[in-house]
Structure formats: structure tokens, C-alpha cells
Short mmCIF file of C-alpha atoms in Angstrom, two decimals:
data_model
loop_
_atom_site.label_atom_id
_atom_site.label_comp_id
_atom_site.label_asym_id
_atom_site.label_seq_id
_atom_site.Cartn_x
_atom_site.Cartn_y
_atom_site.Cartn_z
CA LYS A 30 -0.34 11.77 16.10
CA ALA A 31 0.78 8.20 16.46
CA GLY A 32 1.10 6.30 13.20
CA VAL A 33 -0.57 3.11 12.09
CA THR A 34 0.37 0.21 14.31
CA GLN A 35 0.24 -3.47 13.48
CA THR A 36 0.56 -6.44 15.76
CA PRO A 37 2.24 -8.78 15.86
CA ARG A 38 5.22 -7.75 13.76
CA TYR A 39 6.32 -11.32 13.09
CA LEU A 40 4.44 -14.60 13.04
CA ILE A 41 5.38 -18.16 12.28
CA LYS A 42 2.58 -20.64 11.68
CA THR A 43 2.21 -24.08 10.15
CA ARG A 44 0.03 -25.14 7.27
CA GLY A 45 -3.60 -25.60 8.20
CA GLN A 46 -3.53 -23.21 11.14
CA GLN A 47 -5.34 -19.90 11.24
CA VAL A 48 -4.01 -16.48 12.11
CA THR A 49 -5.38 -13.11 13.14
CA LEU A 50 -3.54 -9.87 12.44
CA SER A 51 -4.43 -6.57 14.06
CA CYS A 52 -4.23 -3.00 12.84
CA SER A 53 -4.80 0.24 14.75
CA PRO A 54 -5.27 3.21 12.43
CA ILE A 55 -4.20 6.78 12.95
CA SER A 56 -6.56 8.50 15.35
CA GLY A 57 -9.54 9.91 13.48
CA HIS A 58 -9.08 7.75 10.40
CA ARG A 59 -12.14 5.75 9.44
CA SER A 60 -10.78 3.80 6.48
CA VAL A 61 -8.54 0.77 6.91
CA SER A 62 -7.17 -1.24 4.01
CA TRP A 63 -5.12 -4.42 3.92
CA TYR A 64 -2.50 -5.44 1.38
CA GLN A 65 -0.41 -8.54 0.83
CA GLN A 66 3.15 -8.06 -0.39
CA THR A 67 5.16 -10.94 -1.86
CA PRO A 68 8.23 -10.99 -4.10
CA GLY A 69 6.32 -12.78 -6.84
CA GLN A 70 2.99 -10.96 -6.85
CA GLY A 71 4.00 -7.58 -5.50
CA LEU A 72 1.47 -5.52 -3.58
CA GLN A 73 -2.07 -6.82 -3.82
CA PHE A 74 -5.20 -5.32 -2.33
CA LEU A 75 -7.11 -7.56 0.08
CA PHE A 76 -9.99 -5.43 1.36
CA GLU A 77 -10.99 -2.07 2.71
CA TYR A 78 -13.23 -1.18 5.61
CA PHE A 79 -14.87 2.16 6.19
CA SER A 80 -16.97 2.82 9.28
CA GLU A 81 -17.20 -0.91 10.05
CA THR A 82 -18.41 -1.82 6.55
CA GLN A 83 -16.39 -3.67 3.97
CA ARG A 84 -16.38 -1.34 1.02
CA ASN A 85 -14.00 -3.03 -1.41
CA LYS A 86 -12.62 -6.53 -1.72
CA GLY A 87 -9.73 -7.80 -3.77
CA ASN A 88 -9.40 -11.09 -5.58
CA PHE A 89 -8.49 -13.37 -2.70
CA PRO A 90 -10.13 -16.62 -1.58
CA GLY A 91 -12.69 -16.69 1.19
CA ARG A 92 -10.02 -17.92 3.62
CA PHE A 93 -9.07 -14.26 3.92
CA SER A 94 -11.52 -12.23 5.95
CA GLY A 95 -11.55 -9.09 7.97
CA ARG A 96 -13.57 -6.85 10.15
CA GLN A 97 -13.50 -3.37 11.59
CA PHE A 98 -14.60 -2.34 15.05
CA SER A 99 -16.40 0.80 16.15
CA ASN A 100 -13.08 2.39 17.18
CA SER A 101 -11.82 1.82 13.60
CA ARG A 102 -9.35 -0.86 14.66
CA SER A 103 -9.30 -3.70 12.18
CA GLU A 104 -8.43 -7.36 12.20
CA MET A 105 -7.60 -9.67 9.35
CA ASN A 106 -8.02 -13.41 9.61
CA VAL A 107 -6.56 -16.11 7.42
CA SER A 108 -7.88 -19.63 7.92
CA THR A 109 -6.38 -22.92 6.77
CA LEU A 110 -2.99 -21.39 6.08
CA GLU A 111 -1.07 -22.41 2.96
CA LEU A 112 2.63 -22.04 2.22
CA GLY A 113 1.77 -19.38 -0.36
CA ASP A 114 0.26 -17.17 2.33
CA SER A 115 3.76 -16.34 3.55
CA ALA A 116 4.03 -12.61 2.97
CA LEU A 117 4.28 -9.16 4.46
CA TYR A 118 0.79 -7.97 5.33
CA LEU A 119 0.42 -4.22 5.29
CA CYS A 120 -2.36 -2.22 6.82
CA ALA A 121 -3.10 1.34 5.77
CA SER A 122 -5.47 3.95 7.15
CA GLY A 123 -6.97 7.05 5.66
CA PRO A 124 -9.22 9.86 6.84
CA GLY A 125 -11.92 9.67 4.21
CA LYS A 126 -13.64 7.73 1.50
CA ALA A 127 -10.99 8.32 -1.12
CA ASP A 128 -7.80 9.76 0.20
CA THR A 129 -4.16 9.28 1.00
CA GLN A 130 -3.41 6.04 2.78
CA TYR A 131 -0.80 5.87 5.54
CA PHE A 132 0.84 2.52 6.04
CA GLY A 133 1.82 0.60 9.11
CA PRO A 134 5.11 -1.31 9.50
CA GLY A 135 3.55 -4.59 8.43
CA THR A 136 3.26 -8.08 9.85
CA ARG A 137 5.66 -10.64 8.44
CA LEU A 138 3.85 -14.00 8.27
CA THR A 139 5.81 -17.16 7.62
CA VAL A 140 3.93 -20.39 6.99
CA LEU A 141 5.93 -23.60 7.42
CA ALA B 11 -9.28 -3.08 -13.89
CA GLN B 12 -6.74 -0.34 -13.53
CA THR B 13 -3.11 -1.24 -14.15
CA VAL B 14 0.06 0.56 -13.14
CA THR B 15 3.34 -0.06 -14.94
CA GLN B 16 6.83 0.80 -13.77
CA SER B 17 9.21 -0.18 -16.53
CA GLN B 18 12.45 0.44 -14.63
CA PRO B 19 13.09 -2.36 -12.12
CA GLU B 20 16.34 -0.71 -11.01
CA MET B 21 17.83 2.75 -11.21
CA SER B 22 20.96 4.33 -9.80
CA VAL B 23 21.97 7.94 -9.25
CA GLN B 24 25.03 9.74 -7.97
CA GLU B 25 24.59 11.59 -4.72
CA ALA B 26 23.48 15.21 -5.33
CA GLU B 27 22.34 14.39 -8.86
CA THR B 28 18.80 14.20 -10.26
CA VAL B 29 16.93 11.04 -11.21
CA THR B 30 13.52 10.43 -12.78
CA LEU B 31 11.42 7.34 -12.15
CA SER B 32 8.76 6.44 -14.70
CA CYS B 33 5.20 5.28 -14.20
CA THR B 34 2.32 4.77 -16.61
CA TYR B 35 -1.20 3.69 -15.81
CA ASP B 36 -4.33 2.62 -17.58
CA THR B 37 -7.80 3.76 -16.56
CA SER B 38 -11.10 4.79 -18.05
CA GLU B 39 -11.90 7.07 -15.13
CA SER B 40 -11.51 10.82 -15.34
CA ASP B 41 -11.06 11.56 -11.65
CA TYR B 42 -8.53 9.69 -9.58
CA TYR B 43 -5.44 10.01 -7.41
CA LEU B 44 -1.84 9.06 -8.07
CA PHE B 45 0.84 8.49 -5.48
CA TRP B 46 4.49 7.70 -5.08
CA TYR B 47 5.44 5.67 -2.03
CA LYS B 48 8.92 4.83 -0.82
CA GLN B 49 9.74 1.53 0.88
CA PRO B 50 13.19 1.45 2.49
CA PRO B 51 14.74 -1.80 3.79
CA SER B 52 12.69 -1.39 7.00
CA ARG B 53 9.66 -2.20 4.76
CA GLN B 54 7.67 0.77 6.10
CA MET B 55 5.78 2.35 3.19
CA ILE B 56 6.22 6.11 3.28
CA LEU B 57 4.19 8.58 1.25
CA VAL B 58 6.40 10.67 -1.00
CA ILE B 59 3.95 12.68 -3.05
CA ARG B 60 0.29 12.80 -4.09
CA GLN B 61 -1.39 14.11 -7.24
CA GLU B 62 -5.09 14.66 -7.85
CA ALA B 63 -5.99 14.04 -11.47
CA TYR B 64 -8.26 17.07 -11.79
CA LYS B 65 -5.38 19.36 -10.85
CA GLN B 66 -3.24 20.28 -13.82
CA GLN B 67 -0.44 21.66 -11.68
CA ASN B 68 2.27 19.15 -10.92
CA ALA B 69 2.71 18.32 -7.23
CA THR B 70 5.98 19.11 -5.46
CA GLU B 71 7.31 18.21 -2.04
CA ASN B 72 10.74 19.70 -1.34
CA ARG B 73 13.21 17.75 -3.52
CA PHE B 74 10.47 15.58 -5.00
CA SER B 75 8.30 16.61 -7.92
CA VAL B 76 6.13 14.87 -10.48
CA ASN B 77 5.47 15.26 -14.17
CA PHE B 78 1.81 14.39 -14.57
CA GLN B 79 0.66 13.95 -18.16
CA LYS B 80 -3.03 13.02 -17.95
CA ALA B 81 -3.61 12.47 -21.65
CA ALA B 82 -0.56 10.23 -21.88
CA LYS B 83 -1.43 8.54 -18.57
CA SER B 84 2.07 9.13 -17.35
CA PHE B 85 3.20 10.04 -13.83
CA SER B 86 6.95 10.30 -13.34
CA LEU B 87 8.80 11.19 -10.15
CA LYS B 88 11.82 13.46 -10.17
CA ILE B 89 14.19 13.43 -7.23
CA SER B 90 16.58 16.37 -7.13
CA ASP B 91 19.79 16.61 -5.11
CA SER B 92 19.64 12.89 -4.36
CA GLN B 93 20.69 11.84 -0.88
CA LEU B 94 21.85 8.51 0.51
CA GLY B 95 18.61 8.28 2.46
CA ASP B 96 16.65 8.27 -0.80
CA ALA B 97 17.82 4.74 -1.52
CA ALA B 98 14.71 2.55 -1.42
CA MET B 99 12.09 0.79 -3.49
CA TYR B 100 9.68 3.30 -5.02
CA PHE B 101 6.12 2.35 -5.85
CA CYS B 102 3.70 4.22 -8.05
CA ALA B 103 0.06 3.78 -7.03
CA TYR B 104 -3.36 4.59 -8.46
CA SER B 105 -6.59 5.09 -6.56
CA SER B 106 -10.00 6.00 -7.90
CA ASN B 107 -12.05 8.72 -6.22
CA THR B 108 -14.69 6.23 -5.10
CA GLY B 109 -12.64 4.26 -2.61
CA ASN B 110 -9.29 3.50 -1.14
CA GLN B 111 -8.33 0.49 -3.24
CA PHE B 112 -4.80 1.12 -4.41
CA TYR B 113 -3.29 -0.43 -7.52
CA PHE B 114 0.48 -0.57 -7.26
CA GLY B 115 3.21 -0.87 -9.84
CA THR B 116 5.96 -3.44 -9.46
CA GLY B 117 8.39 -0.92 -8.04
CA THR B 118 11.72 0.64 -8.95
CA SER B 119 14.73 -0.05 -6.76
CA LEU B 120 16.77 3.13 -6.43
CA THR B 121 20.44 3.01 -5.47
CA VAL B 122 22.24 6.21 -4.49
CA ILE B 123 25.96 6.12 -5.15
CA PRO B 124 28.14 8.19 -2.78
#
């Protein structure tokens, strides 16, 4: 099976812009989670979607949003970008409600 | 909220030797999952090993094994016969059995010395 794919792999944006990141899970996986990784804060959970419903949400401002489509693909949107949003954004997929998560290669977002 | 602590920011091991990475966690739940993930310089997170809390038997995957002490809330990873390709950042992670929200430790950077 193909692994989790994320597009784009690299992004450069300026403050105030918005960005959309995409994640395609492993075929058959219904759960998609998003994480932000920074040197200062480490790995932090953003949100999880299961069968198109947001099931869990981390402690991030409302500028961070997401959605999941009927084919389980997921998108994450960040509006009004801030310098502190520069990070590696990781997507992970899993087969069930509580199970092993398999990670994609990440999207490196740089905000200037 | 659950917390995961990795107290060793950096570790090193000679090639072919054995190394143990430590992880402790805090939870009030009785059923949960624990994981070790490896993140090499490519930044791709790779699953190393998984442990279900209700299983008393320690998980093993080839050269990787864990020492799961539920009462002590400890979950260490042992790497035997270390190889150069084992060099990476290792993250311990906790997940409850009600969802896929992972809590990660701060990571341990493992160097393998030839």
C-alpha cells in the first residue's frame, strides 16, 4: 500500500496570508490527525478527523482549521499566518478509532 | 491531560552494542496505547514499536523491545545490536483508547558510533 502523502512538501508564505495543506491517508484508513512540530514546542496535536467528523481538537487558535472529505483525504487551513506558525506539519492516518498512526513526510511551512 | 517525559535529550551507543531509552508518562486511564517512533534526519516519523496497556507481555520487534511497567508508568525502549541506521530522534508517545490524539515526549537524539 502507498503510504501517507502530504502536499506540498515545502511552502513559503508571508505574514497575514493563509495556507492550505493537504494529506492523503493510507488506503482504507478513516482517521487522519494533524500535528505541528517546532524546535521549541515539540510535537503538538492539532486535530483529528474520523469519517469526516472532527473528533478531537488540540489547544490551537481558531486560525487553524481542518476538514476531511468522503474519500478520507484531509486538508488543514491556517489563516492570517504569523511568524510563529513556521513549523513542520505532520499528518498521520490510522485504520480505526484508536490505533497506530502512520505518518506522512510532512509539509515544511516557513512564514516570512 | 496526559504527559509524556523523556529525560534523556541525547544518548550515544557503540555500533553492535545495546542501548535503552527511557520514557515515563502520567495518566489516570487504565487502558491506553504506548508507542516509540523514530524520526531520522529526513523527518519522516517511523513506527518502531507499539504496546497495548492491557497486555502484560512486553512488545518486541526484531532488535527492538520494550520494558513496560504499568504500575510505575514507565515504558523504555531497548535497541540491541545497534546499527548506524538506528541513529535518529526517538519519540515516546501515548494515546488513549478513545481516540487518536497522541501525546509525545520531547525526544531522545540517538547517535551510533562506528
